[in-house]
Every structure is written in structure tokens, then in C-alpha cells.
C-alpha atoms as a PDB file:
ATOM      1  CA  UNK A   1      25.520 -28.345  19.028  1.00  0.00           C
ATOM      2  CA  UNK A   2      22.271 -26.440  19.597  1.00  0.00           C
ATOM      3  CA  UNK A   3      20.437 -26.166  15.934  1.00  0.00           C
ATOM      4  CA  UNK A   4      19.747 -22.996  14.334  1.00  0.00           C
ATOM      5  CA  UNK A   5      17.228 -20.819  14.643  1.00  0.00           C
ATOM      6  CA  UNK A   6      14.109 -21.011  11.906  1.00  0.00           C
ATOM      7  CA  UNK A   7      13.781 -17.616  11.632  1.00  0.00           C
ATOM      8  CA  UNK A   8      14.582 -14.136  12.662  1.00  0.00           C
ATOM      9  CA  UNK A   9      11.875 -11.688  14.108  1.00  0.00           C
ATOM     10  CA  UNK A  10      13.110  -7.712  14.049  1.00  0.00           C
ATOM     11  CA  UNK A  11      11.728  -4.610  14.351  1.00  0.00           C
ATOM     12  CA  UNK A  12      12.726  -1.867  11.498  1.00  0.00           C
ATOM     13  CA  UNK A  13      11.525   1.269   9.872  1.00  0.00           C
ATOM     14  CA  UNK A  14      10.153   0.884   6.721  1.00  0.00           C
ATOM     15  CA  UNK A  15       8.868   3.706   4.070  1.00  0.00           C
ATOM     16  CA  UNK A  16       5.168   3.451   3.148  1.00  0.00           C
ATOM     17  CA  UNK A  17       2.948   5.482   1.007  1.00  0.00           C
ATOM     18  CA  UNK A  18       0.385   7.107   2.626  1.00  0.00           C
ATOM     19  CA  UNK A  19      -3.139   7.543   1.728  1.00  0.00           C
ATOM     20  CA  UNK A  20      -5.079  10.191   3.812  1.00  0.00           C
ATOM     21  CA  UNK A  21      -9.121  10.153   2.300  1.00  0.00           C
ATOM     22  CA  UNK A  22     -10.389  13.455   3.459  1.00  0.00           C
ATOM     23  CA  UNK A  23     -14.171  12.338   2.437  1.00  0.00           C
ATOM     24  CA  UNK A  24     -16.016   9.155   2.461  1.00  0.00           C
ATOM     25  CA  UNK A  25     -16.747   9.376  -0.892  1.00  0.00           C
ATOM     26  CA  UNK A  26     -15.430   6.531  -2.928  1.00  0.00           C
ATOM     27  CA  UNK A  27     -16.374   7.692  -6.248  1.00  0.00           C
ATOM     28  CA  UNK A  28     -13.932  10.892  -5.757  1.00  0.00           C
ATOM     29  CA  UNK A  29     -11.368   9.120  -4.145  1.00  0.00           C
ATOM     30  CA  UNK A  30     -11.296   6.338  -6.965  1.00  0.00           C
ATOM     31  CA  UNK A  31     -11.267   9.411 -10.018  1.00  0.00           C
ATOM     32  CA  UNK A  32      -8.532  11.398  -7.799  1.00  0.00           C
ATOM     33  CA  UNK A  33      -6.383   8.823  -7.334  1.00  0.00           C
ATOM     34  CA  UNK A  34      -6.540   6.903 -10.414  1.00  0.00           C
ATOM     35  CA  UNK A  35      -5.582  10.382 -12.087  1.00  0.00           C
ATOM     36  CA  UNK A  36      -2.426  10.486  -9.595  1.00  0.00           C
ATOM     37  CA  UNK A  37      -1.633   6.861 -10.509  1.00  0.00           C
ATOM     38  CA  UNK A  38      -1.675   7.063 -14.485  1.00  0.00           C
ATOM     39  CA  UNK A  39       0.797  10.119 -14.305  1.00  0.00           C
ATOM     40  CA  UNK A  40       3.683   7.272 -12.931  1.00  0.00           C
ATOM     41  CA  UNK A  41       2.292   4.242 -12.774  1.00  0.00           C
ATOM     42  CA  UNK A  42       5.569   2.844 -12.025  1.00  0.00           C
ATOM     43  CA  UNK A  43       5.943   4.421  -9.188  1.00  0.00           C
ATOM     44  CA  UNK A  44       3.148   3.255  -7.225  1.00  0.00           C
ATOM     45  CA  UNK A  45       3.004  -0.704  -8.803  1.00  0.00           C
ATOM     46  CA  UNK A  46       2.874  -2.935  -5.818  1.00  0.00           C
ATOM     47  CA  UNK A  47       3.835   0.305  -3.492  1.00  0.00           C
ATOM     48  CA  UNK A  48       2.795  -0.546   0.213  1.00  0.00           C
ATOM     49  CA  UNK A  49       0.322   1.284   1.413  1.00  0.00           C
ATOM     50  CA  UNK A  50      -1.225   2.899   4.739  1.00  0.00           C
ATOM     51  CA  UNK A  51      -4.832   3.916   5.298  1.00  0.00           C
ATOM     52  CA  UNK A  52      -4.169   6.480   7.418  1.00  0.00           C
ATOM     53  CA  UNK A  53      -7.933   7.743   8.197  1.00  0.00           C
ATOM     54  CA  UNK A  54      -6.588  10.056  11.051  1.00  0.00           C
ATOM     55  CA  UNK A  55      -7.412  13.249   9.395  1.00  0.00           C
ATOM     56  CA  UNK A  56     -10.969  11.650   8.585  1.00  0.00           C
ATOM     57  CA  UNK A  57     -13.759  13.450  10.596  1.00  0.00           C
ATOM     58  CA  UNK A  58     -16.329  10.312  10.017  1.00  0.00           C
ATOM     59  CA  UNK A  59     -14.134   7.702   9.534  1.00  0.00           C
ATOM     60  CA  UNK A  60     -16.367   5.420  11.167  1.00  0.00           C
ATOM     61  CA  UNK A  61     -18.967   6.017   7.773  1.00  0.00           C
ATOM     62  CA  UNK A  62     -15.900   5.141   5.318  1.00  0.00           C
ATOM     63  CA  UNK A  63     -16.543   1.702   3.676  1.00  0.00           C
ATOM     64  CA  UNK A  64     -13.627   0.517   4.596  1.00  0.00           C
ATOM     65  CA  UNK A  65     -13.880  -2.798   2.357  1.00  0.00           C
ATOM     66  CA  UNK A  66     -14.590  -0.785  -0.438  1.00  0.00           C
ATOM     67  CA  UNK A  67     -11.352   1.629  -0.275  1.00  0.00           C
ATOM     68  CA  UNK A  68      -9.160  -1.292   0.229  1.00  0.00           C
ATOM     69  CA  UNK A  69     -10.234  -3.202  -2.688  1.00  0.00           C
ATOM     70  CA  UNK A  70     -10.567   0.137  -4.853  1.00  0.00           C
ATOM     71  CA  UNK A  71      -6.636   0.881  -4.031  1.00  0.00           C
ATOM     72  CA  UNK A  72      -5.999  -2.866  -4.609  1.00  0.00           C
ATOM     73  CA  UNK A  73      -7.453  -2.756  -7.798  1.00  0.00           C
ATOM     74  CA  UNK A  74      -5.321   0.168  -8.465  1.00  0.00           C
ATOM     75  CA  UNK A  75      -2.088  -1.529  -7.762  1.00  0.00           C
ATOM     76  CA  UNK A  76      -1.187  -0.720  -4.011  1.00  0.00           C
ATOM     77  CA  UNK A  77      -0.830  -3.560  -1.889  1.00  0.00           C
ATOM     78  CA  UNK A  78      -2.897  -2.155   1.322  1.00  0.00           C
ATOM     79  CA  UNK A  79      -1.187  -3.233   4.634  1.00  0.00           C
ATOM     80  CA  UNK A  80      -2.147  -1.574   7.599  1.00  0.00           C
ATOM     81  CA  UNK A  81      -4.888   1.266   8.793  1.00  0.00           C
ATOM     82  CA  UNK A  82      -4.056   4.387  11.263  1.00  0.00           C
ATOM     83  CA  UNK A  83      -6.566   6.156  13.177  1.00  0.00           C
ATOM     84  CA  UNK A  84     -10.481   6.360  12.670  1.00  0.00           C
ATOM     85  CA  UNK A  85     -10.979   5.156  16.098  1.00  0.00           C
ATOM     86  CA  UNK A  86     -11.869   1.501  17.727  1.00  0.00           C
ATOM     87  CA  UNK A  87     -14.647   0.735  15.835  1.00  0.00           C
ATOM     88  CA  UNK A  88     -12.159   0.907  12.246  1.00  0.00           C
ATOM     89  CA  UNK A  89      -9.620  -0.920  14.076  1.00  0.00           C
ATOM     90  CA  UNK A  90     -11.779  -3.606  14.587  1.00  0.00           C
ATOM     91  CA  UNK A  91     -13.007  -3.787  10.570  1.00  0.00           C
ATOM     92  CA  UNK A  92      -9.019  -2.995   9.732  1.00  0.00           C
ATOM     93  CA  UNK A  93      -8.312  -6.375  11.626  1.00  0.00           C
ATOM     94  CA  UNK A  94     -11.483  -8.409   9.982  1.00  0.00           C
ATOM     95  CA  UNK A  95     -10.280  -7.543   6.393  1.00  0.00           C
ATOM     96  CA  UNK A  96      -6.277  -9.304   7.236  1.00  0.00           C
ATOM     97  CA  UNK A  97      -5.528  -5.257   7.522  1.00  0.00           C
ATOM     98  CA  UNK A  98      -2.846  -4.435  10.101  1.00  0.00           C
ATOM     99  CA  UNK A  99      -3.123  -1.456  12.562  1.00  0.00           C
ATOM    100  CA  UNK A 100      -1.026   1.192  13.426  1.00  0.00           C
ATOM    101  CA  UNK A 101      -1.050   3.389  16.607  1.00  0.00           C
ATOM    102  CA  UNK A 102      -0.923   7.401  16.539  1.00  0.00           C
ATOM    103  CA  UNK A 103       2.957   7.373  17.314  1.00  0.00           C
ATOM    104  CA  UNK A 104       3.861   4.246  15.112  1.00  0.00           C
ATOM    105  CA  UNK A 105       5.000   5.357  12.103  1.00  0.00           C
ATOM    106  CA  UNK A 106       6.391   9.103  11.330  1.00  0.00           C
ATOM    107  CA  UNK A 107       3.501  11.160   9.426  1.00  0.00           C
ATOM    108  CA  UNK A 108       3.694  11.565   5.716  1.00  0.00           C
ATOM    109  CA  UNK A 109       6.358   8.992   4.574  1.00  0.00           C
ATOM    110  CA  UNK A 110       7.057   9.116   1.245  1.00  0.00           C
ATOM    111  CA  UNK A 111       6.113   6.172  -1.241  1.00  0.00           C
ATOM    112  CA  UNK A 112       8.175   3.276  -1.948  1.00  0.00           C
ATOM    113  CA  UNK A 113       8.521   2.897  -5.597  1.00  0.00           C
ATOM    114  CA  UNK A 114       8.486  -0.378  -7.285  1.00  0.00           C
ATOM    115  CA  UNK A 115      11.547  -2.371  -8.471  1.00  0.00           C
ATOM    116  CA  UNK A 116      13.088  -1.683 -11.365  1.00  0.00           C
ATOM    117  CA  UNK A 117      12.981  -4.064 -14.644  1.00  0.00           C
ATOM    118  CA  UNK A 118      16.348  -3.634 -16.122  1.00  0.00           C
ATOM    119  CA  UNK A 119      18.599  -5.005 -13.052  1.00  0.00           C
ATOM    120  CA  UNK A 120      17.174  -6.864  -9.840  1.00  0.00           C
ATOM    121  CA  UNK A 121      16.895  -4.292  -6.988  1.00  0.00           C
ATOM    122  CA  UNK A 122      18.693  -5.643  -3.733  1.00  0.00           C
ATOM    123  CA  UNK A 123      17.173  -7.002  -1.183  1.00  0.00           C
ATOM    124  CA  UNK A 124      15.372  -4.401   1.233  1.00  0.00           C
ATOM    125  CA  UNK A 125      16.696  -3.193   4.405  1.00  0.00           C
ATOM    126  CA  UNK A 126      14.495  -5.652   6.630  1.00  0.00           C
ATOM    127  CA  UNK A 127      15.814  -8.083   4.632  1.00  0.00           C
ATOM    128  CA  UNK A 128      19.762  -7.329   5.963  1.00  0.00           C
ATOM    129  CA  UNK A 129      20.569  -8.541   9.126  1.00  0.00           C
ATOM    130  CA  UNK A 130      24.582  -7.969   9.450  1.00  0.00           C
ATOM    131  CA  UNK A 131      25.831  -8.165  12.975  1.00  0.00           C
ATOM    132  CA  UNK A 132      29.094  -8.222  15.344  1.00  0.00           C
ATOM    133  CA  UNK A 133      31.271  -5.581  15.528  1.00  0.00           C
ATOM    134  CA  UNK A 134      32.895  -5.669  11.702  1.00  0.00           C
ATOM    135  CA  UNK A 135      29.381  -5.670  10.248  1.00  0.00           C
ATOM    136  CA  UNK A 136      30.316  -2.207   8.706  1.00  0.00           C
ATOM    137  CA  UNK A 137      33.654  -2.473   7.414  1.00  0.00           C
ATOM    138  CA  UNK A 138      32.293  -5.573   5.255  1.00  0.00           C
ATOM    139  CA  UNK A 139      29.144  -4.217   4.000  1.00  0.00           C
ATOM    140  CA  UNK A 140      30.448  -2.190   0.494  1.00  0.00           C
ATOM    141  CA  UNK A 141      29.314   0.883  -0.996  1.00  0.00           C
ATOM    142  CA  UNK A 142      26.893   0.932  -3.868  1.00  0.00           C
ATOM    143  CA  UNK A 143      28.697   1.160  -6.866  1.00  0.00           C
ATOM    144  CA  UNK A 144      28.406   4.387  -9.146  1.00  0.00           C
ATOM    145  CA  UNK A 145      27.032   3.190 -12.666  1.00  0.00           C
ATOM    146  CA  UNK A 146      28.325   5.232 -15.674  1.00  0.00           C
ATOM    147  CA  UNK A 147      26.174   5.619 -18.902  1.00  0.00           C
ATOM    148  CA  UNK A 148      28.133   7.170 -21.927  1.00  0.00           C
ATOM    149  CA  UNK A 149      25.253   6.997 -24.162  1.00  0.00           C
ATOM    150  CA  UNK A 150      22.092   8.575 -24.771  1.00  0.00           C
ATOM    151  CA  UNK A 151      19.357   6.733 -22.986  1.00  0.00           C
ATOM    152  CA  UNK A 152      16.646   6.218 -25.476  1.00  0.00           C
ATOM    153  CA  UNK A 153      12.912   6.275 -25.411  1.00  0.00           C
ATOM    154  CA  UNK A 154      11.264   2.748 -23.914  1.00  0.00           C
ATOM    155  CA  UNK A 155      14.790   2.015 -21.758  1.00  0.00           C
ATOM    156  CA  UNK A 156      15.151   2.166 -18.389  1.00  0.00           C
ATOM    157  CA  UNK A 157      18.062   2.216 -16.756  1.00  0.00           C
ATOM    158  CA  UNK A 158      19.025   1.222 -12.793  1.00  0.00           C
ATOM    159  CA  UNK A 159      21.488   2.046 -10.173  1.00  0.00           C
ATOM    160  CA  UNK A 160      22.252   0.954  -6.939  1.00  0.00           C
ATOM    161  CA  UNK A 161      24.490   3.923  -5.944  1.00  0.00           C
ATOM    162  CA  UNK A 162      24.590   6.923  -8.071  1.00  0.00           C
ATOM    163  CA  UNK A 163      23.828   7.232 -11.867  1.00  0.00           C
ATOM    164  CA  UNK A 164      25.764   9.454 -14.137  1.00  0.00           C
ATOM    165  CA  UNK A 165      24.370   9.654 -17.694  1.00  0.00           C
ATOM    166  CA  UNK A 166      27.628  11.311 -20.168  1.00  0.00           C
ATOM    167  CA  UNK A 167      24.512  12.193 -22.516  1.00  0.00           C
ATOM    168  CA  UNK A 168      20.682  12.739 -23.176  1.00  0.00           C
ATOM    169  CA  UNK A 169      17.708  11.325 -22.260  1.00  0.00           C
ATOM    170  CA  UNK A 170      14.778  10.941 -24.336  1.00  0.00           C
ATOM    171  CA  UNK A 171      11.468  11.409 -23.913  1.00  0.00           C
ATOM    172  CA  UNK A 172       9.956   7.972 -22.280  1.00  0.00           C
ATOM    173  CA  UNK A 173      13.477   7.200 -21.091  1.00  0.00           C
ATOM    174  CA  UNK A 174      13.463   6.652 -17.415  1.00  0.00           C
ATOM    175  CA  UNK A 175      16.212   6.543 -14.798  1.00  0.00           C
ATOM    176  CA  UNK A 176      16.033   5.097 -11.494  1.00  0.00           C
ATOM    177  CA  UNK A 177      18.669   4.993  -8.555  1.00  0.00           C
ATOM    178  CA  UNK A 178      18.680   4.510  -5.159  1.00  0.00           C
ATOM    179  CA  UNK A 179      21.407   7.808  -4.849  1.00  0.00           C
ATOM    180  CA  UNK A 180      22.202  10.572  -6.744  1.00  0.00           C
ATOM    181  CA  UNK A 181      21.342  11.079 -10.560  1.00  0.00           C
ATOM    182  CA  UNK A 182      23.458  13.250 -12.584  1.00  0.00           C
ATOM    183  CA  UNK A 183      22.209  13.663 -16.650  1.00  0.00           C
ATOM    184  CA  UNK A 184      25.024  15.877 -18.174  1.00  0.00           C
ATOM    185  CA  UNK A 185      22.622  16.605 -21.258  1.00  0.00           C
ATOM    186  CA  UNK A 186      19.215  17.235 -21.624  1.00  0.00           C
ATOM    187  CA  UNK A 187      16.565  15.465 -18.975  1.00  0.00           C
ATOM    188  CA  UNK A 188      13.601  14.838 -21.357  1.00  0.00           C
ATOM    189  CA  UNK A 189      12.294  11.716 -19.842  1.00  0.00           C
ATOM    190  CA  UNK A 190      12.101  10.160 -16.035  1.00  0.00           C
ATOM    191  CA  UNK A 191      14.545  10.514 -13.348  1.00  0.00           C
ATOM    192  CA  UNK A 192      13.344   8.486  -9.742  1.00  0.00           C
ATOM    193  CA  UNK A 193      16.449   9.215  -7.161  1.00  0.00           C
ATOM    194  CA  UNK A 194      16.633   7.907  -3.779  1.00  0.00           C
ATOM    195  CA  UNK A 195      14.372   5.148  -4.817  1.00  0.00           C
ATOM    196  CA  UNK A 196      14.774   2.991  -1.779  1.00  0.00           C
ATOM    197  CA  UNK A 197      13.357   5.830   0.711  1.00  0.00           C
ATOM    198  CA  UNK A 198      17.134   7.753   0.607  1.00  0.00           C
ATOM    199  CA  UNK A 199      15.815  11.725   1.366  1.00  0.00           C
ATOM    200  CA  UNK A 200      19.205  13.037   0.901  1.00  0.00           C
ATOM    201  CA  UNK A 201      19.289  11.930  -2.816  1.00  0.00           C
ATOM    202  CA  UNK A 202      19.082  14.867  -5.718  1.00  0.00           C
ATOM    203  CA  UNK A 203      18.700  14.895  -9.323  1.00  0.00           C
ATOM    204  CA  UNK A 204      20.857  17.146 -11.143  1.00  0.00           C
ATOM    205  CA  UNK A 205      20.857  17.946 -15.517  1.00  0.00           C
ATOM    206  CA  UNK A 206      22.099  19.861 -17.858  1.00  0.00           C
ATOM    207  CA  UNK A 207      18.599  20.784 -19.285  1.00  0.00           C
ATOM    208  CA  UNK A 208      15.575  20.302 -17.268  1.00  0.00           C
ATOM    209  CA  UNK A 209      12.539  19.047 -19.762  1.00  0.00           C
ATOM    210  CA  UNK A 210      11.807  16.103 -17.857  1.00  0.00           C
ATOM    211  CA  UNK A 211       8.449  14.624 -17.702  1.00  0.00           C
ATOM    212  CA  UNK A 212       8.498  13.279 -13.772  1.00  0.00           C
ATOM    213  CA  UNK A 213      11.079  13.918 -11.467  1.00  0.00           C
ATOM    214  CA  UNK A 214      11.124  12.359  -8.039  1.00  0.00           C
ATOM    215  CA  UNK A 215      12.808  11.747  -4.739  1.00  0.00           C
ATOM    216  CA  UNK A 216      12.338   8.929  -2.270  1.00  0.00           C
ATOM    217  CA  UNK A 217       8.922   8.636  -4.054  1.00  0.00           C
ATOM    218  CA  UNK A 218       7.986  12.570  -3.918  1.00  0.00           C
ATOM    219  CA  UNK A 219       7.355  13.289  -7.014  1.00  0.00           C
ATOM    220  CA  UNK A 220       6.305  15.673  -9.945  1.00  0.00           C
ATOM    221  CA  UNK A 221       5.312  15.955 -13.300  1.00  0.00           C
ATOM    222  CA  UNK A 222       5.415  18.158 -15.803  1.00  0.00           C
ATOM    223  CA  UNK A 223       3.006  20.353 -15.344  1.00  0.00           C
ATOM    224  CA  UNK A 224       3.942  20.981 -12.202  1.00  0.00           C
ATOM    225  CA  UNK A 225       7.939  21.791 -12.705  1.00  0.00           C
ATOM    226  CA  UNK A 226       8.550  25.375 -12.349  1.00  0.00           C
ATOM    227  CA  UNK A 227       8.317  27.123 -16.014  1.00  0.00           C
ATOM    228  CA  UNK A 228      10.996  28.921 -15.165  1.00  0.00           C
ATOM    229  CA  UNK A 229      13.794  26.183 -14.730  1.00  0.00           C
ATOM    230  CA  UNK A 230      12.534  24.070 -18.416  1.00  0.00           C
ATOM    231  CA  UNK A 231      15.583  23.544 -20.061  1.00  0.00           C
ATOM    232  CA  UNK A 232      17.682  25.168 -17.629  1.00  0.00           C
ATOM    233  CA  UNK A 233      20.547  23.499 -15.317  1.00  0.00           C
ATOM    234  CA  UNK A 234      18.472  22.800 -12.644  1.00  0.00           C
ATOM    235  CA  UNK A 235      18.848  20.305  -9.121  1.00  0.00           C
ATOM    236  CA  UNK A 236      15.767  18.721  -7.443  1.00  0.00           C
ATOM    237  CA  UNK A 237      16.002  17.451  -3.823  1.00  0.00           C
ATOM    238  CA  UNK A 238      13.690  17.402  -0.529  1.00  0.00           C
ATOM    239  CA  UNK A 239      13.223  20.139   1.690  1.00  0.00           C
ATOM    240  CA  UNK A 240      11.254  18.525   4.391  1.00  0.00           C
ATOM    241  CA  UNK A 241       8.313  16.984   2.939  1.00  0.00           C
ATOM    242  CA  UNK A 242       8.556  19.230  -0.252  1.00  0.00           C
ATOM    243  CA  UNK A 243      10.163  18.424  -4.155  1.00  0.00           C
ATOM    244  CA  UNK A 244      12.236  21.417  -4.410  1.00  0.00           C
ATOM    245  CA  UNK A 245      13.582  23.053  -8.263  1.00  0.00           C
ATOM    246  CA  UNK A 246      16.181  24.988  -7.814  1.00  0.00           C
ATOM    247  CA  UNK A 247      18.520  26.284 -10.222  1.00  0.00           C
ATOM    248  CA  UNK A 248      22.550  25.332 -10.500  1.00  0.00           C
END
């Protein structure tokens, strides 16, 4: 009997975040981002990341080792540079960086948020390798997960399917689920839907008043919800590469 195979080597598509520098200036990159980061920090903890230095006019004057051990230092786990030419390509390899071709990876993929604490997410896609001809009759949907409850400030609550809350959510609450959430009472803390990279996925309450909303890692905060929808019945979903309010 011929012995197993050690391992399995596959291509996939995976969602990254995406950092585009548009100067070589470290200083403002390090203040600009860390601002972005301490809005939801959860969000970007141990999130992948792509140098993508195509946009980057002098790319070839970026200190490279310096912006991947600022965004280190800042959580992301830098994996792989795009663009900037040969001569960054050949400093991308030197730091243990990979690099990505023009047409490898669709433009402006959305983050990949962090696990959540409360359950164990599931493994990731790459991770799945069903085959044969039954593979998808035995692979079973996510499960909806039901909260009756008002979810209170400092708990966090995870779903592999959908997430329906019956009640509230306070302020420093925060839901996270890899479909749908639906919050049949006020939304006054965090709601992160399509949390494995799922661009379909939409947040929908009773109240809007939350304070970040996001969808497959596009998010917003506050300050930057429409005035007009705060607690109003309001849906939030993707239109291309945009967070969308809308009203219900």
C-alpha cells in the first residue's frame, strides 16, 4: 500500500489587507495609520498584510525595512510586497517578504479581521480541502446563533452563520459573524459581518448608534456614519468597494 502523502500544496484566494503608502515618509505613515488602528484595534490584530507600493511614484526611496517593522510593531503580520519595481522586489525577498505580480491578487481586498475570543473561529478556507463528488452535500451550513438577551458592554459575541440579537447592544458590546447580523433593538456598540472575507454579508438594527460597523473588514466608525440614519432602522452592506448606510 503506497504511504500517504506528507502534505498538501494548493493554490487559493485569500483576503488580505492592503496597505498602499502614497509618500515615503514614515513619520506620516506611522501617525496615519496608528490613528486608523486605535479606532478597531480588533480588527486589524494579526491581520495579513500587503505592501502594495504600486501607486508609489519613488518606491525605490521607501525604506522598506523600516515600513515593515513600523506595521509589525503595529500588529499586522506583513507578508508579501506588490509593485515598486525590481529593485523592491529584490529588498521584499531579503527581508523573508513575499512578492506579488501586477495581476496576482485582485486590487483593494478588504482586511481580514482577527479571530474572535468568545468561540474558536473555524479553520480558514485554505485550510479545507474536501474532495470527490459528495464533497458538497456533506459540508453543513453554518448554524444561525440566537441571542435573546441584551449584549452588554465588555462581551463579545461570535457566529459562524448569521447572528440574530432579540435585544440591545451596549455601548462596548461587539458582535462578530461571518454572515448576516440582525440587532432587533438598538446597535450602540460593534457589529463586524462577513468577517471571514463574505462581501454579500449586511448588518441590519432596529436603531443605528453603533460605534463601528463593518463588512468583510470595510469598515466605519462613528464619525463617519451618516447623521442622518443615528438611531434610525438602518442596513449596511458593500457596494463595490464602498460601506453603504442605507435606510430600511
Amino acid at each position: 500500500m503506497a504511504a500517504s502523502p506528507p502534505f498538501r500544496l494548493k493554490g487559493s484566494l485569500v483576503t488580505l489587507s492592503i496597505l498602499k503608502p502614497l509618500s515615503t515618509d514614515l513619520s506620516a505613515i506611522d501617525a496615519g495609520l496608528a490613528a486608523k488602528v486605535a479606532q478597531a484595534p480588533a480588527l486589524f490584530d494579526r491581520a495579513p498584510l500587503l505592501l502594495d507600493l504600486a501607486d508609489l511614484p519613488d518606491a525605490e526611496a521607501l525604506d522598506l525595512p523600516g515600513l515593515r517593522a513600523l506595521v509589525a510593531r503595529l500588529g499586522f503580520v506583513p507578508v508579501a510586497v506588490r509593485g515598486g519595481g525590481d529593485t523592491v522586489a529584490s529588498a521584499a525577498a531579503a527581508l523573508g517578504l513575499g512578492v506579488l505580480g501586477e495581476g496576482r491578487l485582485p486590487p483593494d481586498a478588504e482586511p481580514a479581521p482577527p479571530p474572535a475570543q468568545e468561540e474558536p473561529l473555524p479553520p480558514s478556507a485554505t485550510a479545507n480541502d474536501a474532495s470527490g463528488p459528495d464533497a458538497a452535500a456533506q459540508i453543513a451550513p453554518a448554524p444561525t446563533r440566537l441571542i435573546t438577551q441584551t449584549v452588554r458592554s465588555g462581551q463579545q459575541v461570535y457566529s459562524r452563520g448569521d447572528l440574530i440579537v432579540l435585544a440591545g447592544v451596549s455601548p462596548g458590546a461587539e458582535l462578530l459573524a461571518d454572515g448576516h447580523i440582525h440587532v432587533y433593538g438598538p446597535l450602540r456598540g460593534r457589529a463586524l459581518a462577513g468577517l471571514r472575507g463574505n462581501t454579500q454579508a449586511r448588518i441590519y438594527c432596529r436603531a443605528l448608534e453603533a460605534e463601528l460597523i463593518a463588512v468583510a473588514g470595510c469598515f466605519q466608525v462613528a464619525e463617519d456614519i451618516d447623521p442622518a440614519l443615528r438611531g434610525r432602522p438602518a442596513q449596511v452592506f458593500l457596494e463595490g468597494e464602498d460601506l453603504v448606510t442605507a435606510p430600511l
